[in-house]
mmCIF file of C-alpha atoms in Angstrom:
data_model
loop_
_atom_site.group_PDB
_atom_site.id
_atom_site.type_symbol
_atom_site.label_atom_id
_atom_site.label_comp_id
_atom_site.label_asym_id
_atom_site.label_seq_id
_atom_site.Cartn_x
_atom_site.Cartn_y
_atom_site.Cartn_z
ATOM 1 C CA UNK A 1 -9.106 -15.018 -9.411
ATOM 2 C CA UNK A 2 -11.447 -12.435 -7.492
ATOM 3 C CA UNK A 3 -11.121 -8.769 -8.207
ATOM 4 C CA UNK A 4 -13.109 -6.590 -5.698
ATOM 5 C CA UNK A 5 -13.960 -3.014 -5.105
ATOM 6 C CA UNK A 6 -13.500 -1.486 -1.869
ATOM 7 C CA UNK A 7 -15.013 1.541 -0.549
ATOM 8 C CA UNK A 8 -12.980 2.800 2.173
ATOM 9 C CA UNK A 9 -14.292 4.924 5.233
ATOM 10 C CA UNK A 10 -13.690 8.628 4.763
ATOM 11 C CA UNK A 11 -12.579 8.144 0.884
ATOM 12 C CA UNK A 12 -14.830 9.385 -1.662
ATOM 13 C CA UNK A 13 -13.358 7.007 -4.542
ATOM 14 C CA UNK A 14 -13.481 3.491 -4.419
ATOM 15 C CA UNK A 15 -10.577 1.284 -5.070
ATOM 16 C CA UNK A 16 -10.037 -1.925 -6.879
ATOM 17 C CA UNK A 17 -7.882 -4.687 -6.656
ATOM 18 C CA UNK A 18 -6.932 -8.457 -7.400
ATOM 19 C CA UNK A 19 -7.252 -10.083 -3.969
ATOM 20 C CA UNK A 20 -4.523 -12.290 -3.236
ATOM 21 C CA UNK A 21 -5.368 -12.949 0.592
ATOM 22 C CA UNK A 22 -6.768 -11.735 3.587
ATOM 23 C CA UNK A 23 -7.105 -12.338 7.268
ATOM 24 C CA UNK A 24 -8.839 -10.965 10.199
ATOM 25 C CA UNK A 25 -7.493 -7.297 9.969
ATOM 26 C CA UNK A 26 -6.256 -6.809 6.571
ATOM 27 C CA UNK A 27 -6.758 -7.627 2.978
ATOM 28 C CA UNK A 28 -3.733 -7.798 0.306
ATOM 29 C CA UNK A 29 -4.304 -7.025 -3.263
ATOM 30 C CA UNK A 30 -2.594 -6.267 -6.460
ATOM 31 C CA UNK A 31 -3.766 -2.597 -6.927
ATOM 32 C CA UNK A 32 -5.570 -1.787 -10.032
ATOM 33 C CA UNK A 33 -5.873 2.096 -10.289
ATOM 34 C CA UNK A 34 -7.492 2.213 -13.650
ATOM 35 C CA UNK A 35 -9.122 -0.221 -16.337
ATOM 36 C CA UNK A 36 -7.039 -3.286 -16.522
ATOM 37 C CA UNK A 37 -3.700 -1.924 -15.128
ATOM 38 C CA UNK A 38 -1.937 -3.365 -12.217
ATOM 39 C CA UNK A 39 0.220 -1.153 -10.139
ATOM 40 C CA UNK A 40 1.987 -2.759 -7.274
ATOM 41 C CA UNK A 41 0.237 -3.900 -3.961
ATOM 42 C CA UNK A 42 -1.912 -2.356 -1.596
ATOM 43 C CA UNK A 43 -2.884 -3.565 1.999
ATOM 44 C CA UNK A 44 -6.197 -2.472 3.082
ATOM 45 C CA UNK A 45 -7.115 -2.351 7.081
ATOM 46 C CA UNK A 46 -10.497 -4.085 7.173
ATOM 47 C CA UNK A 47 -12.065 -1.958 9.718
ATOM 48 C CA UNK A 48 -12.078 1.041 7.139
ATOM 49 C CA UNK A 49 -13.541 -1.118 4.616
ATOM 50 C CA UNK A 50 -17.284 -0.204 4.227
ATOM 51 C CA UNK A 51 -18.378 -2.300 1.369
ATOM 52 C CA UNK A 52 -16.915 -4.744 -0.733
ATOM 53 C CA UNK A 53 -17.901 -5.657 -4.276
ATOM 54 C CA UNK A 54 -17.290 -8.683 -6.376
ATOM 55 C CA UNK A 55 -18.996 -9.485 -9.769
ATOM 56 C CA UNK A 56 -22.379 -10.981 -9.582
ATOM 57 C CA UNK A 57 -23.594 -13.855 -11.171
ATOM 58 C CA UNK A 58 -26.775 -11.999 -12.343
ATOM 59 C CA UNK A 59 -24.911 -9.332 -13.958
ATOM 60 C CA UNK A 60 -24.162 -9.964 -17.680
ATOM 61 C CA UNK A 61 -21.020 -8.202 -17.348
ATOM 62 C CA UNK A 62 -19.688 -5.922 -14.441
ATOM 63 C CA UNK A 63 -16.554 -4.181 -13.691
ATOM 64 C CA UNK A 64 -15.218 -6.608 -11.744
ATOM 65 C CA UNK A 65 -16.005 -9.539 -14.030
ATOM 66 C CA UNK A 66 -14.462 -7.558 -16.844
ATOM 67 C CA UNK A 67 -11.099 -7.007 -15.021
ATOM 68 C CA UNK A 68 -11.070 -10.856 -14.152
ATOM 69 C CA UNK A 69 -11.519 -11.532 -17.849
ATOM 70 C CA UNK A 70 -8.861 -9.373 -19.068
ATOM 71 C CA UNK A 71 -6.442 -10.333 -16.102
ATOM 72 C CA UNK A 72 -7.016 -14.276 -16.908
ATOM 73 C CA UNK A 73 -6.268 -13.452 -20.653
ATOM 74 C CA UNK A 74 -3.014 -11.641 -19.720
ATOM 75 C CA UNK A 75 -2.187 -14.723 -17.497
ATOM 76 C CA UNK A 76 -1.714 -12.381 -14.283
ATOM 77 C CA UNK A 77 -1.393 -14.712 -10.979
ATOM 78 C CA UNK A 78 -2.329 -13.700 -7.610
ATOM 79 C CA UNK A 79 1.056 -13.749 -6.052
ATOM 80 C CA UNK A 80 2.396 -12.754 -2.746
ATOM 81 C CA UNK A 81 5.028 -9.968 -3.327
ATOM 82 C CA UNK A 82 8.533 -11.691 -2.769
ATOM 83 C CA UNK A 83 9.519 -11.931 0.962
ATOM 84 C CA UNK A 84 5.843 -10.918 2.089
ATOM 85 C CA UNK A 85 4.709 -13.602 5.221
ATOM 86 C CA UNK A 86 0.837 -13.711 5.174
ATOM 87 C CA UNK A 87 -1.371 -16.155 6.851
ATOM 88 C CA UNK A 88 -4.885 -16.300 8.426
ATOM 89 C CA UNK A 89 -3.470 -15.803 11.929
ATOM 90 C CA UNK A 90 -3.116 -12.152 12.596
ATOM 91 C CA UNK A 91 0.143 -12.354 14.059
ATOM 92 C CA UNK A 92 1.690 -13.847 10.813
ATOM 93 C CA UNK A 93 0.611 -10.387 9.048
ATOM 94 C CA UNK A 94 1.548 -8.331 11.782
ATOM 95 C CA UNK A 95 0.233 -4.890 12.945
ATOM 96 C CA UNK A 96 -0.147 -1.707 11.069
ATOM 97 C CA UNK A 97 3.758 -0.823 12.496
ATOM 98 C CA UNK A 98 4.871 -4.281 11.682
ATOM 99 C CA UNK A 99 3.790 -3.800 8.255
ATOM 100 C CA UNK A 100 5.372 -0.080 7.762
ATOM 101 C CA UNK A 101 8.621 -1.846 9.280
ATOM 102 C CA UNK A 102 8.634 -4.510 6.695
ATOM 103 C CA UNK A 103 8.056 -2.412 3.633
ATOM 104 C CA UNK A 104 11.092 -0.056 5.236
ATOM 105 C CA UNK A 105 13.330 -3.110 5.657
ATOM 106 C CA UNK A 106 12.564 -4.543 2.124
ATOM 107 C CA UNK A 107 12.484 -1.225 0.255
ATOM 108 C CA UNK A 108 14.030 1.385 2.622
ATOM 109 C CA UNK A 109 10.603 3.375 2.869
ATOM 110 C CA UNK A 110 7.042 2.904 3.230
ATOM 111 C CA UNK A 111 4.050 4.245 1.660
ATOM 112 C CA UNK A 112 0.585 5.034 3.691
ATOM 113 C CA UNK A 113 -2.514 6.662 3.648
ATOM 114 C CA UNK A 114 -4.884 7.513 6.144
ATOM 115 C CA UNK A 115 -8.319 9.091 6.512
ATOM 116 C CA UNK A 116 -7.377 11.856 3.847
ATOM 117 C CA UNK A 117 -7.613 9.622 0.358
ATOM 118 C CA UNK A 118 -5.649 12.922 -1.659
ATOM 119 C CA UNK A 119 -2.743 12.394 0.560
ATOM 120 C CA UNK A 120 0.042 9.706 0.297
ATOM 121 C CA UNK A 121 2.749 9.808 2.971
ATOM 122 C CA UNK A 122 6.364 8.257 2.017
ATOM 123 C CA UNK A 123 8.908 7.921 4.790
ATOM 124 C CA UNK A 124 10.700 5.982 7.389
ATOM 125 C CA UNK A 125 9.824 5.369 11.053
ATOM 126 C CA UNK A 126 11.162 8.148 13.145
ATOM 127 C CA UNK A 127 9.386 7.453 16.366
ATOM 128 C CA UNK A 128 6.541 5.332 17.280
ATOM 129 C CA UNK A 129 4.264 4.655 20.497
ATOM 130 C CA UNK A 130 1.205 2.506 21.112
ATOM 131 C CA UNK A 131 -1.061 5.116 19.198
ATOM 132 C CA UNK A 132 1.029 7.764 17.314
ATOM 133 C CA UNK A 133 3.570 7.466 14.691
ATOM 134 C CA UNK A 134 6.020 10.379 13.583
ATOM 135 C CA UNK A 135 8.038 9.703 10.373
ATOM 136 C CA UNK A 136 11.084 10.891 8.559
ATOM 137 C CA UNK A 137 9.209 11.952 5.289
ATOM 138 C CA UNK A 138 10.559 11.291 2.060
ATOM 139 C CA UNK A 139 9.637 14.273 -0.181
ATOM 140 C CA UNK A 140 8.805 13.954 -3.961
ATOM 141 C CA UNK A 141 12.292 15.002 -5.192
ATOM 142 C CA UNK A 142 13.894 12.394 -2.638
ATOM 143 C CA UNK A 143 15.111 14.481 -0.034
ATOM 144 C CA UNK A 144 14.155 13.412 3.594
ATOM 145 C CA UNK A 145 12.575 15.865 6.188
ATOM 146 C CA UNK A 146 13.793 14.549 9.414
ATOM 147 C CA UNK A 147 11.148 13.994 12.139
ATOM 148 C CA UNK A 148 8.119 15.511 9.955
ATOM 149 C CA UNK A 149 6.016 17.915 11.906
ATOM 150 C CA UNK A 150 3.055 15.636 12.233
ATOM 151 C CA UNK A 151 1.899 12.778 14.486
ATOM 152 C CA UNK A 152 -0.140 10.220 12.637
ATOM 153 C CA UNK A 153 -2.590 8.176 14.502
ATOM 154 C CA UNK A 154 -1.593 4.429 13.995
ATOM 155 C CA UNK A 155 -4.919 3.375 14.022
ATOM 156 C CA UNK A 156 -6.153 5.874 11.474
ATOM 157 C CA UNK A 157 -3.776 4.290 8.667
ATOM 158 C CA UNK A 158 -6.166 2.797 6.167
ATOM 159 C CA UNK A 159 -3.791 1.275 3.438
ATOM 160 C CA UNK A 160 -0.384 0.497 3.106
ATOM 161 C CA UNK A 161 1.221 0.271 -0.495
ATOM 162 C CA UNK A 162 4.487 -0.867 -2.292
ATOM 163 C CA UNK A 163 5.867 -1.843 -5.531
ATOM 164 C CA UNK A 164 3.685 0.777 -7.543
ATOM 165 C CA UNK A 165 5.418 2.766 -10.424
ATOM 166 C CA UNK A 166 5.417 5.828 -8.147
ATOM 167 C CA UNK A 167 6.552 3.983 -5.200
ATOM 168 C CA UNK A 168 9.439 2.649 -6.933
ATOM 169 C CA UNK A 169 10.311 6.235 -8.299
ATOM 170 C CA UNK A 170 10.302 7.791 -5.212
ATOM 171 C CA UNK A 171 12.744 4.977 -3.862
ATOM 172 C CA UNK A 172 15.056 5.535 -6.752
ATOM 173 C CA UNK A 173 15.215 9.326 -6.387
ATOM 174 C CA UNK A 174 15.457 8.969 -2.541
ATOM 175 C CA UNK A 175 18.484 6.302 -3.014
ATOM 176 C CA UNK A 176 20.033 8.823 -5.471
ATOM 177 C CA UNK A 177 19.784 11.925 -3.189
ATOM 178 C CA UNK A 178 21.273 9.594 -0.453
ATOM 179 C CA UNK A 179 24.177 8.556 -2.679
ATOM 180 C CA UNK A 180 24.647 12.132 -3.441
ATOM 181 C CA UNK A 181 24.509 13.505 -0.142
ATOM 182 C CA UNK A 182 27.215 10.880 0.778
ATOM 183 C CA UNK A 183 29.484 11.830 -1.928
ATOM 184 C CA UNK A 184 29.392 15.381 -0.796
ATOM 185 C CA UNK A 185 30.252 14.412 2.543
ATOM 186 C CA UNK A 186 33.335 12.391 1.445
ATOM 187 C CA UNK A 187 34.627 15.507 -0.584
#
């Protein structure tokens, strides 16, 4: 079990997670937003990780070591998300677009963050080129804004997340909105 804190380029606050696995491009973690609480998974693009901190043997007790101890006591396992294919070979884990598509296929939508840590985007792929991504954005009420009026640079996406409480809530709101829209169209 290894808990690490990550300093992401252009983000002010570090992020912490239980490392599950990594390859040349990505690090997969069970995300720890605060103290000892695990809330879903995050995948960080390594090119944007400026610093990684793991507990040091010299320190009597530090943040990462304390979290590791609590997670061990809680018998938390460093498990892959169901259906997630990861390996040391980059091709087994995929590109940014591949990861977004995987999340969209599994959950119906994806979540990502780019250089602005305060903004989190939920959506579905509308159009994609080698370098630009346009999404159908899922708003906080579950409604979908088709062809959201912004093109994201694929290479600026720093983190992709799924299975957090908020992510699953967004999924439920989106599914409910889609169901209600479908019912209204059938009337």
